[in-house]
mmCIF file of C-alpha atoms in Angstrom:
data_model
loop_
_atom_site.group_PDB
_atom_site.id
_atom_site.type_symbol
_atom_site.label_atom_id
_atom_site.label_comp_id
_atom_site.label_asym_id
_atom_site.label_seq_id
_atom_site.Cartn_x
_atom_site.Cartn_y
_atom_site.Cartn_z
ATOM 1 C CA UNK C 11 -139.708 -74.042 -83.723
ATOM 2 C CA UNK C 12 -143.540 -74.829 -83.331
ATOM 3 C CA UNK C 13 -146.062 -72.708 -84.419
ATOM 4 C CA UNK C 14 -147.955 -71.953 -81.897
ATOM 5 C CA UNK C 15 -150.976 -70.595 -83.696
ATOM 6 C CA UNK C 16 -151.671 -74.569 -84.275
ATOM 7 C CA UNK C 17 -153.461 -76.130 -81.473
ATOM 8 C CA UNK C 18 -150.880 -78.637 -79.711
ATOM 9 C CA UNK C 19 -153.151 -81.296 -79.355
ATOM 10 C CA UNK C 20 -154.235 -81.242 -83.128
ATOM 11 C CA UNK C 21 -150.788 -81.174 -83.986
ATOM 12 C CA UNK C 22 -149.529 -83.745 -82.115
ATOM 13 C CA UNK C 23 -152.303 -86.274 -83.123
ATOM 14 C CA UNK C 24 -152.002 -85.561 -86.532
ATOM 15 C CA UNK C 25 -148.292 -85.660 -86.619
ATOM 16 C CA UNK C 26 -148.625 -88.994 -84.673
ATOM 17 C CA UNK C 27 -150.777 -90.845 -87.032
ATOM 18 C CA UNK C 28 -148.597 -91.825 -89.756
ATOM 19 C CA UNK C 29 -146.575 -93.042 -87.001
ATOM 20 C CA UNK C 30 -149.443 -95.149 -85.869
ATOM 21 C CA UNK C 31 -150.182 -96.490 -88.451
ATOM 22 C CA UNK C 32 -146.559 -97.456 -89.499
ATOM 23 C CA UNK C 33 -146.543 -99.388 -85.918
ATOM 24 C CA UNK C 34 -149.552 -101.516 -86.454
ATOM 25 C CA UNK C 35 -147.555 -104.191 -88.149
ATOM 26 C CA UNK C 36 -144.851 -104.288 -85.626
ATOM 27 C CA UNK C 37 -148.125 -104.208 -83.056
ATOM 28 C CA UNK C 38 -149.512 -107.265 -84.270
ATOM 29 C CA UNK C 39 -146.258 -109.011 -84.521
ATOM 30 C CA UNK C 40 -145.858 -108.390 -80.563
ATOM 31 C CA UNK C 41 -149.628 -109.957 -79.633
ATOM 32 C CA UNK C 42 -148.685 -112.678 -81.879
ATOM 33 C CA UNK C 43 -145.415 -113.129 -79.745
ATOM 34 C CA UNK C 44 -147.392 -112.361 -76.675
ATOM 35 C CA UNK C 45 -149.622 -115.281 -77.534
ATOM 36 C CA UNK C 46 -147.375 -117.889 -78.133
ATOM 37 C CA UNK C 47 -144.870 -117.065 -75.206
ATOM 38 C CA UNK C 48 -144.581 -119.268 -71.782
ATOM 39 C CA UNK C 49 -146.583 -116.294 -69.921
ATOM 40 C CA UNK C 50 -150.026 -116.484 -69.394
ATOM 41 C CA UNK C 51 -151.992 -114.434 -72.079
ATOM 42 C CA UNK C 52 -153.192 -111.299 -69.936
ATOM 43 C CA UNK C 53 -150.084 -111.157 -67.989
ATOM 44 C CA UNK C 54 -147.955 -111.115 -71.297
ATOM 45 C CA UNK C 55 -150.114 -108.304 -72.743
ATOM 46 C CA UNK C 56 -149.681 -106.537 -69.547
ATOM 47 C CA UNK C 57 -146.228 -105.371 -71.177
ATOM 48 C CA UNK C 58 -147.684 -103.303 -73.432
ATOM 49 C CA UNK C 59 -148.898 -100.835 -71.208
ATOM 50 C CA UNK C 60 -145.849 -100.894 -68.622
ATOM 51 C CA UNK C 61 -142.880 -101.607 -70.620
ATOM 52 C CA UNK C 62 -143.845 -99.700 -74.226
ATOM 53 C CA UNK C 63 -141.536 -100.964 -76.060
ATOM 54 C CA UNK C 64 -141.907 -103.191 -79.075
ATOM 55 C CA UNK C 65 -138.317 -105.028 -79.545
ATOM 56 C CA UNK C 66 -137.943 -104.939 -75.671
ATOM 57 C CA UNK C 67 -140.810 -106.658 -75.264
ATOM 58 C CA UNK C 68 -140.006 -109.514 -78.563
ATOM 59 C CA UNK C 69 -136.955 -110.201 -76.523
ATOM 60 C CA UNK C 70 -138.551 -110.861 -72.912
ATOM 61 C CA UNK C 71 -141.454 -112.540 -74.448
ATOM 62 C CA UNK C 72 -139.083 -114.696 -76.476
ATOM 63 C CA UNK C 73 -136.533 -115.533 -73.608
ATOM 64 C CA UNK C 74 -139.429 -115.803 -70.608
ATOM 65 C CA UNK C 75 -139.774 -119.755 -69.755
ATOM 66 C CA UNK C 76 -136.587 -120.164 -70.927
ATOM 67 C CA UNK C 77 -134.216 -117.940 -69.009
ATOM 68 C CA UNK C 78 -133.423 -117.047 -65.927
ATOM 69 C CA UNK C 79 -135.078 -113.870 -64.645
ATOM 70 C CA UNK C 80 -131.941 -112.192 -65.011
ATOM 71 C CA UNK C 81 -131.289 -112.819 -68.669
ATOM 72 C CA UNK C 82 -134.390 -111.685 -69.286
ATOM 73 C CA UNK C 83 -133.941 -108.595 -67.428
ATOM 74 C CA UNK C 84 -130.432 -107.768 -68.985
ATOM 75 C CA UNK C 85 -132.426 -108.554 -72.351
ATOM 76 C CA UNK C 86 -134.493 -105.516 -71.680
ATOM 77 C CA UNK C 87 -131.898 -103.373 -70.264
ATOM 78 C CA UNK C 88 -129.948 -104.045 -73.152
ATOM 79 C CA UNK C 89 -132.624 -103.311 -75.843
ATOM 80 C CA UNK C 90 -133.924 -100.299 -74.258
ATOM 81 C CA UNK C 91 -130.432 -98.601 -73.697
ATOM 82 C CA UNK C 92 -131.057 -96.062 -75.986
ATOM 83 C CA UNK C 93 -133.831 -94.607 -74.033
ATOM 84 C CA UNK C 94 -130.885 -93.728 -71.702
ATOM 85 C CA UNK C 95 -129.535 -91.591 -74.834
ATOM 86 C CA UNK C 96 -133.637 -89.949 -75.563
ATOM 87 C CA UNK C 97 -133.751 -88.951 -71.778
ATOM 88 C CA UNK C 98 -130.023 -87.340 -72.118
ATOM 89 C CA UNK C 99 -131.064 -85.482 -75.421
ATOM 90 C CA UNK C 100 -135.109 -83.781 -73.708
ATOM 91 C CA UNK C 101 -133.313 -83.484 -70.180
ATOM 92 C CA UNK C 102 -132.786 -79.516 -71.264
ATOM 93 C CA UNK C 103 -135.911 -79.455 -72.021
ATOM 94 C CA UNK C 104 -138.007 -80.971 -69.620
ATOM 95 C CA UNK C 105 -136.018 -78.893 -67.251
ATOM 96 C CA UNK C 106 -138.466 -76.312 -67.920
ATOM 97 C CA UNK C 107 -141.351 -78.048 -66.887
ATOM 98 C CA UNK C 108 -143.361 -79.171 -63.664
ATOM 99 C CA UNK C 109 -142.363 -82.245 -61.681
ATOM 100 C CA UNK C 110 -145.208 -84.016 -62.659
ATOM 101 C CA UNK C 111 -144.272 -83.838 -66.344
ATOM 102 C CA UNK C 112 -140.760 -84.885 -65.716
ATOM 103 C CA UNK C 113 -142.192 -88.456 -64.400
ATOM 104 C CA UNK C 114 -145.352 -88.975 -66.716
ATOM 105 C CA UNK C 115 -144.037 -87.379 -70.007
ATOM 106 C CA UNK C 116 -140.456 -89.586 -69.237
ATOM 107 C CA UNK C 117 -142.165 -92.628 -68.689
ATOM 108 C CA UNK C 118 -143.953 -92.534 -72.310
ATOM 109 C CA UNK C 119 -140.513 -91.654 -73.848
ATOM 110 C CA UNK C 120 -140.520 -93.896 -77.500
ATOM 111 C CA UNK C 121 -138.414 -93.392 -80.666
ATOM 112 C CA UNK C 122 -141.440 -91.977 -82.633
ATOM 113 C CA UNK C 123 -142.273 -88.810 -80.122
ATOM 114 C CA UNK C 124 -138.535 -88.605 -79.303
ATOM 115 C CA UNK C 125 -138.120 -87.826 -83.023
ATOM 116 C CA UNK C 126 -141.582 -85.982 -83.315
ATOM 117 C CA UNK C 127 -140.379 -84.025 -80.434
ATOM 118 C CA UNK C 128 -136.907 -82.756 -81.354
ATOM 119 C CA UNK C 129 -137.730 -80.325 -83.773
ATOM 120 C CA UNK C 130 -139.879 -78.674 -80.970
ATOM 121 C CA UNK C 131 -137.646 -78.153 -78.027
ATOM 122 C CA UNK C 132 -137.697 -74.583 -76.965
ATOM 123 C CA UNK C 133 -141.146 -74.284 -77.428
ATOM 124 C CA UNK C 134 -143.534 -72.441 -75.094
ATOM 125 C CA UNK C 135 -143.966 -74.689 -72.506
ATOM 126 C CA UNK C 136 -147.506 -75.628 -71.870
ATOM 127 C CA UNK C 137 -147.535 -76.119 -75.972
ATOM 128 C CA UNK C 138 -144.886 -78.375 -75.681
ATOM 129 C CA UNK C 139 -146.148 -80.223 -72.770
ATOM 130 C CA UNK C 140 -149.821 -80.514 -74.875
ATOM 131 C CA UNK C 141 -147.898 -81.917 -77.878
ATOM 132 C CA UNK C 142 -145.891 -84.299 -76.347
ATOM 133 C CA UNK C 143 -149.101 -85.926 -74.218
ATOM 134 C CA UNK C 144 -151.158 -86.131 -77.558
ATOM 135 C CA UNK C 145 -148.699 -87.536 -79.951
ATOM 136 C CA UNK C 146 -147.672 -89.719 -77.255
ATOM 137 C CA UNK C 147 -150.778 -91.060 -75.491
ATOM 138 C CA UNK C 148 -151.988 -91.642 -78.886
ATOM 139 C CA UNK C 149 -148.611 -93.589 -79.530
ATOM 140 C CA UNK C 150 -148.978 -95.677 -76.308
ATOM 141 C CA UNK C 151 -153.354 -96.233 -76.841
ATOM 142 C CA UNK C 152 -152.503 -97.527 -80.189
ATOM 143 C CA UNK C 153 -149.648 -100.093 -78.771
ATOM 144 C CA UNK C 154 -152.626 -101.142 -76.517
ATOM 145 C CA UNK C 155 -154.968 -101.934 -78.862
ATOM 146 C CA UNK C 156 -152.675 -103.034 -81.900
ATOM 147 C CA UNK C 157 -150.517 -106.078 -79.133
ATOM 148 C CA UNK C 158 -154.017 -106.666 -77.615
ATOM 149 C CA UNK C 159 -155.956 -107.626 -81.143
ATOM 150 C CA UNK C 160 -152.702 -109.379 -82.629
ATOM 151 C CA UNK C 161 -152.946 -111.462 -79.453
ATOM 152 C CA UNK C 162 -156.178 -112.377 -80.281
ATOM 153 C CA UNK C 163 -156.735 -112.447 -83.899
ATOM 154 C CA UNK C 164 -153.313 -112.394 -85.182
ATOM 155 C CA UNK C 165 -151.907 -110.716 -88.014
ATOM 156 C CA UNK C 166 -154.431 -109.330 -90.908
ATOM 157 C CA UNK C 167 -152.518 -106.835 -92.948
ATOM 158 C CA UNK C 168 -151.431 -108.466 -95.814
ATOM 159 C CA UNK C 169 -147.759 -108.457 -95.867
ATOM 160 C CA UNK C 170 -146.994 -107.264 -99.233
ATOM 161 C CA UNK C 171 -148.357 -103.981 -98.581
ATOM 162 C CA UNK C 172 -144.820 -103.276 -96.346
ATOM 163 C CA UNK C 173 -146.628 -101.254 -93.716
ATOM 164 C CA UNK C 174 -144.093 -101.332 -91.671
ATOM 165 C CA UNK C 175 -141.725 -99.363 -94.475
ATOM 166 C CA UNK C 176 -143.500 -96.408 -93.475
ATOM 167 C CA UNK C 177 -141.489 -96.339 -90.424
ATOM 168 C CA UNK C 178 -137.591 -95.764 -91.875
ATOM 169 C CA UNK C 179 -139.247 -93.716 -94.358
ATOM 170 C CA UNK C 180 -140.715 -90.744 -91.597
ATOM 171 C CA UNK C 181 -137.421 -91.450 -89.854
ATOM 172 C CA UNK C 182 -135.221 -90.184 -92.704
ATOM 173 C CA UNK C 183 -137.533 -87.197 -92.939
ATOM 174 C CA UNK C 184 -137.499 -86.863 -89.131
ATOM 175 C CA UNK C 185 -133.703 -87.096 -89.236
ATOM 176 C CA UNK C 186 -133.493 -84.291 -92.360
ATOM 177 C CA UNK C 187 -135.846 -81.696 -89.743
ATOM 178 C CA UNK C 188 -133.406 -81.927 -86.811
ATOM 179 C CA UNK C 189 -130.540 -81.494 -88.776
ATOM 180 C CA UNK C 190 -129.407 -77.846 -88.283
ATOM 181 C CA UNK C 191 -125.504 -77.340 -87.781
ATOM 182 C CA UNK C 192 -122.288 -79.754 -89.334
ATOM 183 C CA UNK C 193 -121.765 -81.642 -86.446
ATOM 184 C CA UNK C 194 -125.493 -83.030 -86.198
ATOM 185 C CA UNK C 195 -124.972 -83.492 -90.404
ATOM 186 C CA UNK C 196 -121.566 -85.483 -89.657
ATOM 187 C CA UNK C 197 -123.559 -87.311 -86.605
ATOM 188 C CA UNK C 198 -126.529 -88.359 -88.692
ATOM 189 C CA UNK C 199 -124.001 -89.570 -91.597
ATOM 190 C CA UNK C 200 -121.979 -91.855 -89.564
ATOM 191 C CA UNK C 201 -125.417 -92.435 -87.474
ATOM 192 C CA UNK C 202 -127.137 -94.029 -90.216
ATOM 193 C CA UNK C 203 -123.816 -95.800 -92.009
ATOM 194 C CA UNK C 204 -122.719 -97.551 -88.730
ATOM 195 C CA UNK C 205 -126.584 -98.110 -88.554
ATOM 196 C CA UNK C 206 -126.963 -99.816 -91.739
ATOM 197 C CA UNK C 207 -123.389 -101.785 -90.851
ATOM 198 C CA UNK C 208 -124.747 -103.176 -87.954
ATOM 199 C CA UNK C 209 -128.566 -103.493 -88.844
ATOM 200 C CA UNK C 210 -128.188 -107.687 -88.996
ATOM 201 C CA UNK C 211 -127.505 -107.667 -84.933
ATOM 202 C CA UNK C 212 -130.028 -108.863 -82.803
ATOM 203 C CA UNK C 213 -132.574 -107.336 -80.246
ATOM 204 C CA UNK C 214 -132.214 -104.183 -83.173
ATOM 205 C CA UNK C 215 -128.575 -103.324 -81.045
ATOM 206 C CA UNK C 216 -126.923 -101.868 -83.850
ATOM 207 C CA UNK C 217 -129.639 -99.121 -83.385
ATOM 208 C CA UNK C 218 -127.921 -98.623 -79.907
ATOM 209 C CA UNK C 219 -124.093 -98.705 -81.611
ATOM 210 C CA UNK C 220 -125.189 -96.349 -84.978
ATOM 211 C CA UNK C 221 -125.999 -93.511 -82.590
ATOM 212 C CA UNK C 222 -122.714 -93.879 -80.141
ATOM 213 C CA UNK C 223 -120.191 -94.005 -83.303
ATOM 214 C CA UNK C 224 -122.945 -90.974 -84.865
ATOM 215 C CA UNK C 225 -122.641 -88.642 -81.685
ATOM 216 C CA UNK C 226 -118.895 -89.942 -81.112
ATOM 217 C CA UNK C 227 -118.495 -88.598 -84.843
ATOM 218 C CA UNK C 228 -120.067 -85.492 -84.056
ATOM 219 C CA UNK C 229 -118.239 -84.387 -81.003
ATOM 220 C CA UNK C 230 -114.851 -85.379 -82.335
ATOM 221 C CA UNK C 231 -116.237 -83.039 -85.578
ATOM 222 C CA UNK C 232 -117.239 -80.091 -83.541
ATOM 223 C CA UNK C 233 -113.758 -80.448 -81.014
ATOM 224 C CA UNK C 234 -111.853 -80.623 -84.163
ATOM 225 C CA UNK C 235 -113.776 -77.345 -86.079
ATOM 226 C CA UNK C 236 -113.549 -75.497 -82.989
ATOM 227 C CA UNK C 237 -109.665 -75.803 -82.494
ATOM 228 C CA UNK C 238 -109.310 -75.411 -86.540
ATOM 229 C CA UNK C 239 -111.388 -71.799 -86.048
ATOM 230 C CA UNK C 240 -109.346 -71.232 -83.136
ATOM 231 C CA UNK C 241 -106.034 -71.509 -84.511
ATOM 232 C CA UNK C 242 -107.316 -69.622 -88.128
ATOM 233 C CA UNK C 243 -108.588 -66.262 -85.912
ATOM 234 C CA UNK C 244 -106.411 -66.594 -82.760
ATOM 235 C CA UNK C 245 -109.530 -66.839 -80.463
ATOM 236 C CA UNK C 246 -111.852 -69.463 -79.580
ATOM 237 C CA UNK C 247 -114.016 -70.213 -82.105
ATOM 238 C CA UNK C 248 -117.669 -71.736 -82.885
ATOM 239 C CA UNK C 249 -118.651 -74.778 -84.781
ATOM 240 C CA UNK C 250 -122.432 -73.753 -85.053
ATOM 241 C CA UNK C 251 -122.542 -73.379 -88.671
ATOM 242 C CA UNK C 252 -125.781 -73.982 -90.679
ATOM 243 C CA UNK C 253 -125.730 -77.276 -92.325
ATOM 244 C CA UNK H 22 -144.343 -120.410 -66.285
ATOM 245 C CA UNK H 23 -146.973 -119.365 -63.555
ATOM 246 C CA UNK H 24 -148.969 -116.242 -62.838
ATOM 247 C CA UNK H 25 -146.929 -114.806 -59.598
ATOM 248 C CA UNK H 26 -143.440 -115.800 -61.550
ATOM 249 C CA UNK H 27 -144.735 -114.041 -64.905
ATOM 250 C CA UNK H 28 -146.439 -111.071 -62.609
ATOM 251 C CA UNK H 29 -142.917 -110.806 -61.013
ATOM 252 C CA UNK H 30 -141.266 -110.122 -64.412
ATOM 253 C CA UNK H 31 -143.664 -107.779 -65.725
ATOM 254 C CA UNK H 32 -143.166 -105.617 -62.889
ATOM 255 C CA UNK H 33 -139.135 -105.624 -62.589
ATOM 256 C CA UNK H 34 -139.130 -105.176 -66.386
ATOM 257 C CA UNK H 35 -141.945 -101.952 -65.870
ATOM 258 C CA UNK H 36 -139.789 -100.598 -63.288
ATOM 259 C CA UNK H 37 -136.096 -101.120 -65.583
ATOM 260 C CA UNK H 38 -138.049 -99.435 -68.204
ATOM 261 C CA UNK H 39 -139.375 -96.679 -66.392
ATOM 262 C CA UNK H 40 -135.632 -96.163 -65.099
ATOM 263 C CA UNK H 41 -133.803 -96.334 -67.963
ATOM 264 C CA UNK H 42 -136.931 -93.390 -69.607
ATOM 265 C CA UNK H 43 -136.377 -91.163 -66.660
ATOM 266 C CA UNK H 44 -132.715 -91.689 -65.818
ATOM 267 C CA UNK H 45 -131.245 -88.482 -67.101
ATOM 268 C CA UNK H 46 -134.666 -86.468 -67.244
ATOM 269 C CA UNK H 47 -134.565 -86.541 -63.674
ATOM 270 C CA UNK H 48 -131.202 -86.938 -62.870
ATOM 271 C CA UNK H 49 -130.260 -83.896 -64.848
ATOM 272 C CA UNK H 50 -132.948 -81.475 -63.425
ATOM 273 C CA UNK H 51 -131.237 -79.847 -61.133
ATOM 274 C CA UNK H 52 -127.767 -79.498 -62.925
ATOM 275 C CA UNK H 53 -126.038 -76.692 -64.607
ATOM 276 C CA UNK H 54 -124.584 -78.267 -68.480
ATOM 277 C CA UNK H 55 -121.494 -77.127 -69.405
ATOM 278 C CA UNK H 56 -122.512 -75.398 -72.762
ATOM 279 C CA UNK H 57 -120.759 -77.737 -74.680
ATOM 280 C CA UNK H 58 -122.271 -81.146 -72.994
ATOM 281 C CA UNK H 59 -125.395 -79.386 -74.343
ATOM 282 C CA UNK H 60 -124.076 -78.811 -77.409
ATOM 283 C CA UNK H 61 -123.089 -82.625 -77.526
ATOM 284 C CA UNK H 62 -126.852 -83.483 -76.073
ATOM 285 C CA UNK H 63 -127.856 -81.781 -79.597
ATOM 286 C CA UNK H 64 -126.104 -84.391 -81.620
ATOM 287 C CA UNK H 65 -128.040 -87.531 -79.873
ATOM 288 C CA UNK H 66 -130.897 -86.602 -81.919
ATOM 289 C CA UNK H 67 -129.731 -86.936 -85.572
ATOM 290 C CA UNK H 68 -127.459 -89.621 -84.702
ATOM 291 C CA UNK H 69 -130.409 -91.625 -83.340
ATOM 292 C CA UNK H 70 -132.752 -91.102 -85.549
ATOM 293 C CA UNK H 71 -130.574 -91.950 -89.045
ATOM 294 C CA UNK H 72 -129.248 -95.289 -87.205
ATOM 295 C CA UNK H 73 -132.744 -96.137 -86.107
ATOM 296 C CA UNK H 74 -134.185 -94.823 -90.177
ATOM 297 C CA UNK H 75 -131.259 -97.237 -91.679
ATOM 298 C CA UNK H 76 -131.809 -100.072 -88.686
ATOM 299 C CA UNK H 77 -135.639 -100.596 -89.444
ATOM 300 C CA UNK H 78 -135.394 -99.726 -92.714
ATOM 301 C CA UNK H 79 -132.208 -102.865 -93.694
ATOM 302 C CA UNK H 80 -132.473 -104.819 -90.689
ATOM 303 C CA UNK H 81 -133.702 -108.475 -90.077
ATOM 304 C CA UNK H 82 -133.264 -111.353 -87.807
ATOM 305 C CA UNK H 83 -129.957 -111.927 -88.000
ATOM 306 C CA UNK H 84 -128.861 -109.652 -91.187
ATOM 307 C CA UNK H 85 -129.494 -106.991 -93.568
ATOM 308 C CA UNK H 86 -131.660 -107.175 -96.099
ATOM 309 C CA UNK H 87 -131.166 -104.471 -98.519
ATOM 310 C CA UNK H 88 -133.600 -104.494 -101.851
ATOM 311 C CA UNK H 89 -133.805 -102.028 -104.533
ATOM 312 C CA UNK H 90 -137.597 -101.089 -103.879
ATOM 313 C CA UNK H 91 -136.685 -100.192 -100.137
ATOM 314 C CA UNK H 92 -133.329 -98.117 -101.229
ATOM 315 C CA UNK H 93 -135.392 -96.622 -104.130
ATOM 316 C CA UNK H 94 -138.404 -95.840 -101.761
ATOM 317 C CA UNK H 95 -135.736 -94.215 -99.446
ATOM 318 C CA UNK H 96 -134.357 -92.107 -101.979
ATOM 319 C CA UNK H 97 -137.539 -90.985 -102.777
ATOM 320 C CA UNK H 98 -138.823 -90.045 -99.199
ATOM 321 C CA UNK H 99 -135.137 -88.567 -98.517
ATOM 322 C CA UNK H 100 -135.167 -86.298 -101.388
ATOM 323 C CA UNK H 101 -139.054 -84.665 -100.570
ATOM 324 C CA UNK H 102 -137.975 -84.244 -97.062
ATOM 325 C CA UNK H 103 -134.784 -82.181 -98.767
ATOM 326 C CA UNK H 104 -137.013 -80.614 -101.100
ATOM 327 C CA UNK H 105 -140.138 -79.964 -99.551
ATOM 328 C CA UNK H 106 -139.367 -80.524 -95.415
ATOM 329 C CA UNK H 107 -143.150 -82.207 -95.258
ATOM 330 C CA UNK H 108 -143.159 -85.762 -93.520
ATOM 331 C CA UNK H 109 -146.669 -86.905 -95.050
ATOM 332 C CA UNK H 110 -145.960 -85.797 -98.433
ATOM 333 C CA UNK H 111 -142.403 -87.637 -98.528
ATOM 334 C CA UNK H 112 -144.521 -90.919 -97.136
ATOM 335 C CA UNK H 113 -147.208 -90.060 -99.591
ATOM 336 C CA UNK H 114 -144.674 -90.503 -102.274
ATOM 337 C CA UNK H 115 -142.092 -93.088 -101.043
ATOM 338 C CA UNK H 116 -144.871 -95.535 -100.426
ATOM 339 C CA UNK H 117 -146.167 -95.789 -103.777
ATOM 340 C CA UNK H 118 -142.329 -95.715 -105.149
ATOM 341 C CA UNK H 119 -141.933 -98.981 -102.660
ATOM 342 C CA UNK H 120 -145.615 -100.610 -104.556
ATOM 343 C CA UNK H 121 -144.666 -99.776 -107.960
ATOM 344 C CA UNK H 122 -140.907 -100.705 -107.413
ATOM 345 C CA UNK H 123 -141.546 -103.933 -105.894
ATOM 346 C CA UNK H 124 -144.229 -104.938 -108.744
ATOM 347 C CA UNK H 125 -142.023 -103.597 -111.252
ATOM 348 C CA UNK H 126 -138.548 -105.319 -109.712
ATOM 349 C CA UNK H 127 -139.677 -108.384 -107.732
#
């Protein structure tokens, strides 16, 4: 639960920069990508801002010029699939909020405030609201700026500082904070095995099949506890133990 | 691959995006869950997140890549967010456990 004696804004910016900063690599790759693909320069950049998405956008600025408009489409639809999952897991909460939220705050959905956001749900609202537009407009300025300079100057960072490493790293601590009964434990397990199975498939899709087999594992876990208390006290039980 | 033809993509692919972001936020506004859909909405998150943690983390074109500095700068960040539950202290610690372990190792 937030505390909501911290301003949401603050909060959300300052839990968003590490993020950032982890995302500048991957940034820079994109502009580089953006600058070498079959679309005209602007019009490639133009991405960024409308599609927000780093591996959706490798794949359609690697396949555009060479595929159909189609296959390029399906790329996206493919790599983005899991957004499908992020909108599933804040549709309780964004319940509680305006209509205009719903659209705007939805359309900046990424897997850094998804996971930023998580351990916030059930938060006053107009907190939650303010920290989810600052940790994600800062999110979606910095894609902006980091595609738009690797466009134009390329990549600067030198490589053996593994920037990037930041990222897995605050998603293993992200994971650990939303991890509160046995069925998200058993989720997050298989998660992050069938994860690491499937981590050499392309357009990152074995992010897409970790979390299916992870919440697969996780229902099956809580069905399973919740007949097994059932049968031990004769009533229907709960699987909602702490972790 | 002209202007209008590359203008044309950008804006289907904006509009799949924005659909696939919204599907279920706005689809699922005016329903009633079952308490234990929303009990299975819960698990998305974990599941998610460790996939994505191990995906980035192993992952590259067209394998996995595992190294000792990366497992042993995991292991590191895992066990402060255990310990301590404090995202910039388990980066502030993993990433000089990836520095040292890859000068050390490599």
């Amino acid at each position: 639960m937030a505390d909501q004696n911290t301003s949401p804004v603050r909060r959300g910016i300052l839990d968003t920069l590490p993020l950032a900063l982890g995302a500048i690599p991957f940034g820079l790759v994109v502009g580089i990508a953006a600058a070498d693909s079959a679309m005209p320069p602007f019009v490639a950049w133009l991405l960024s801002p409308l599609i927000f998405a780093g591996a959706a956008q490798l794949g359609l600025l690697t396949v555009a010029g060479s595929a159909t408009m189609f296959a390029a489409l399906l790329t996206l639809t493919v790599v983005n699939a899991r957004h499908v999952m992020y909108s599933a897991a804040l549709a309780t909460e964004f319940k509680r909020h305006p209509r205009w939220f719903r659209w705007v705050g939805a359309s900046l959905i990424v897997d850094q405030n998804f996971a930023l956001a998580l351990p916030h749900i059930g938060a006053e609202p107009v907190w939650f609201r303010r920290y989810w537009m600052s940790a994600s407009l800062l999110m979606w300025f910095n894609w902006l700026v980091t595609t738009g300079v690797g466009e134009v100057v390329g990549g600067s960072i030198p490589s053996s500082w593994q920037i990037q490493f930041a990222i897995p790293i605050l998603f293993v601590g992200l994971t650990i904070s939303v991890v509160k009964t046995k069925p998200q434990l058993v989720g997050a397990m298989v998660g992050g095995i069938v994860g690491l199975a499937c981590a050499g498939f392309p357009d990152r899709l074995g992010i897409l099949i970790g979390a299916v087999a992870g919440v697969t594992a996780a229902v099956a876990f809580d069905y399973w506890s919740e007949n097994a208390a059932s049968k031990t006290s004769g009533a229907p039980g709960t699987c909602q133990e702490s972790a | 691959m002209s202007v209008q033809s590359a203008l044309a993509l950008v804006a289907a692919a904006g509009v799949i995006a924005f659909g696939l972001r919204t599907s279920m936020i706005i689809g699922l506004a005016n329903v009633s869950l079952h308490p234990r859909i929303e009990r299975g909405l819960s698990y998305i998150g974990p599941a998610v997140l460790a996939s994505l943690a191990m995906n980035f983390a192993f992952g590259s074109a067209g394998g996995i890549s595992v190294h000792a500095p990366q497992v042993l700068a995991l292991i590191a960040g895992l066990g402060i967010a255990l310990w301590k539950r404090n995202l910039l202290l388990s980066l502030a610690v993993a990433m000089p456990v990836l520095w040292i372990s890859s000068a050390v190792l490599v």
